[in-house]
Amino acid sequence: MNIVVLVSGSGTNLQAIIDAVRSGYINAHIALVVSDKGDAYAMERAKKDGIETLFMDPKIFKSKEDYDKAVVKYLRDKNVDMICLAGYMRVLSAYFVREYKGRIINIHPALLPSFKGVNGIKDALDYGVKVTGPTVHFVTEEVDSGPIIAQAVVEVKDDDTEDSLRERVHEEEHKIYPKAIKEFVEGKLEIKGRRVFRRHEHENKD
Ligand code: GAR
């Protein structure tokens, strides 16, 4: 299985994925890490691990679709089985999503369908919820709305700041994201409508 990871930021989730692949927990190969930010620390993490990287600068493309077409063109040579968005802050075009339908997953830092968008942690804190936490989901054309694979609950404390809450949300992200990727790689996930079910060993044999 060839995995491509799309990033924009510090890449702690990418690191969790790299570690899970290196330890053999996820039986797959990270074929490429793509970033829309030239200075994303995630790219350093990938390079440190000898993973091929691609920085695609949004400024040189007229539209989101043109940008995605250029990325997809690059991915065509890579025999991509799965795309993982790990802190990738660009909304994928319908073109991209259709190209890899059912094979793109994302991690979002709030309990979807609450607090969609780019500020999931701050929005949850400002709203005053008592629990929040990350969601791993399949990516569909509608942003942050695809079938949910996994979620984890993080309690919001009275003295939480955005940073302290982010730290605890990240801890949970680094557990549930590699696990969800492992399940996908092993063919354990089955989408039925909005719901994602786990296939069990005996079902695979039928
Ligand atoms: C993660 O918290 C992820 O859930 C969030 O960006 C962060 C990236 O951190 N993604 C989104 O908000 C997507 N809308 P990382 O670069 O350290 O993995």
mmCIF file of N, CA and C and ligand atoms in Angstrom, residues 9-14 86-89 106-109 117-118 144 170 173, ligand 1:
data_model
loop_
_atom_site.group_PDB
_atom_site.id
_atom_site.type_symbol
_atom_site.label_atom_id
_atom_site.label_comp_id
_atom_site.label_asym_id
_atom_site.label_seq_id
_atom_site.Cartn_x
_atom_site.Cartn_y
_atom_site.Cartn_z
ATOM 1 N N GLY A 9 1.477 22.127 8.078
ATOM 2 C CA GLY A 9 1.971 22.724 9.323
ATOM 3 C C GLY A 9 3.101 21.974 9.993
ATOM 4 N N SER A 10 2.991 21.858 11.306
ATOM 5 C CA SER A 10 4.113 21.328 12.085
ATOM 6 C C SER A 10 4.294 19.823 11.898
ATOM 7 N N GLY A 11 3.247 19.129 11.557
ATOM 8 C CA GLY A 11 3.401 17.724 11.176
ATOM 9 C C GLY A 11 3.518 16.730 12.312
ATOM 10 N N THR A 12 2.899 17.044 13.460
ATOM 11 C CA THR A 12 2.954 16.050 14.551
ATOM 12 C C THR A 12 2.163 14.796 14.165
ATOM 13 N N ASN A 13 1.092 14.978 13.413
ATOM 14 C CA ASN A 13 0.345 13.788 12.960
ATOM 15 C C ASN A 13 1.134 13.005 11.922
ATOM 16 N N LEU A 14 1.817 13.725 11.038
ATOM 17 C CA LEU A 14 2.693 13.035 10.081
ATOM 18 C C LEU A 14 3.721 12.213 10.847
ATOM 19 N N ALA A 86 -3.084 15.467 6.859
ATOM 20 C CA ALA A 86 -2.592 15.597 8.234
ATOM 21 C C ALA A 86 -2.254 17.061 8.498
ATOM 22 N N GLY A 87 -3.302 17.824 8.854
ATOM 23 C CA GLY A 87 -3.105 19.253 9.059
ATOM 24 C C GLY A 87 -2.977 19.981 7.734
ATOM 25 N N TYR A 88 -3.620 19.438 6.697
ATOM 26 C CA TYR A 88 -3.605 20.092 5.376
ATOM 27 C C TYR A 88 -4.728 21.114 5.366
ATOM 28 N N MET A 89 -4.387 22.385 5.212
ATOM 29 C CA MET A 89 -5.367 23.436 5.433
ATOM 30 C C MET A 89 -6.057 23.941 4.162
ATOM 31 N N ASN A 106 -9.103 12.191 6.628
ATOM 32 C CA ASN A 106 -8.662 13.444 7.237
ATOM 33 C C ASN A 106 -8.773 13.347 8.742
ATOM 34 N N ILE A 107 -7.914 14.105 9.424
ATOM 35 C CA ILE A 107 -8.073 14.258 10.881
ATOM 36 C C ILE A 107 -8.497 15.688 11.151
ATOM 37 N N HIS A 108 -9.550 15.817 11.958
ATOM 38 C CA HIS A 108 -10.075 17.140 12.304
ATOM 39 C C HIS A 108 -10.041 17.268 13.831
ATOM 40 N N PRO A 109 -9.681 18.451 14.362
ATOM 41 C CA PRO A 109 -9.473 18.543 15.812
ATOM 42 C C PRO A 109 -10.732 18.807 16.644
ATOM 43 N N GLY A 117 -14.206 23.396 9.885
ATOM 44 C CA GLY A 117 -13.382 24.529 9.453
ATOM 45 C C GLY A 117 -11.983 24.494 10.026
ATOM 46 N N VAL A 118 -11.326 25.646 9.966
ATOM 47 C CA VAL A 118 -9.885 25.675 10.260
ATOM 48 C C VAL A 118 -9.544 25.988 11.718
ATOM 49 N N ASP A 144 -15.415 18.563 5.712
ATOM 50 C CA ASP A 144 -15.564 18.041 7.088
ATOM 51 C C ASP A 144 -16.887 17.304 7.303
ATOM 52 N N HIS A 170 -4.184 16.863 20.482
ATOM 53 C CA HIS A 170 -3.112 16.248 19.675
ATOM 54 C C HIS A 170 -2.743 14.860 20.191
ATOM 55 N N GLU A 173 -5.196 12.617 18.885
ATOM 56 C CA GLU A 173 -5.049 12.486 17.420
ATOM 57 C C GLU A 173 -3.976 11.469 17.084
HETATM 58 C C1 GAR B 1 -4.275 18.905 13.746
HETATM 59 O O1 GAR B 1 -4.778 19.246 15.009
HETATM 60 C C2 GAR B 1 -5.404 18.596 12.803
HETATM 61 O O2 GAR B 1 -6.507 18.012 13.445
HETATM 62 C C3 GAR B 1 -5.756 19.956 12.286
HETATM 63 O O3 GAR B 1 -4.513 20.589 12.103
HETATM 64 C C4 GAR B 1 -3.611 20.119 13.095
HETATM 65 C C5 GAR B 1 -2.305 19.777 12.422
HETATM 66 O O4 GAR B 1 -1.318 19.491 13.349
HETATM 67 N N1 GAR B 1 -6.490 19.903 11.061
HETATM 68 C C6 GAR B 1 -7.447 20.776 10.749
HETATM 69 O O5 GAR B 1 -7.785 21.692 11.454
HETATM 70 C C7 GAR B 1 -8.103 20.505 9.406
HETATM 71 N N2 GAR B 1 -9.217 21.383 9.218
HETATM 72 P P1 GAR B 1 0.015 18.786 12.910
HETATM 73 O O6 GAR B 1 0.559 19.578 11.703
HETATM 74 O O7 GAR B 1 0.916 18.918 14.099
HETATM 75 O O8 GAR B 1 -0.313 17.379 12.560
#
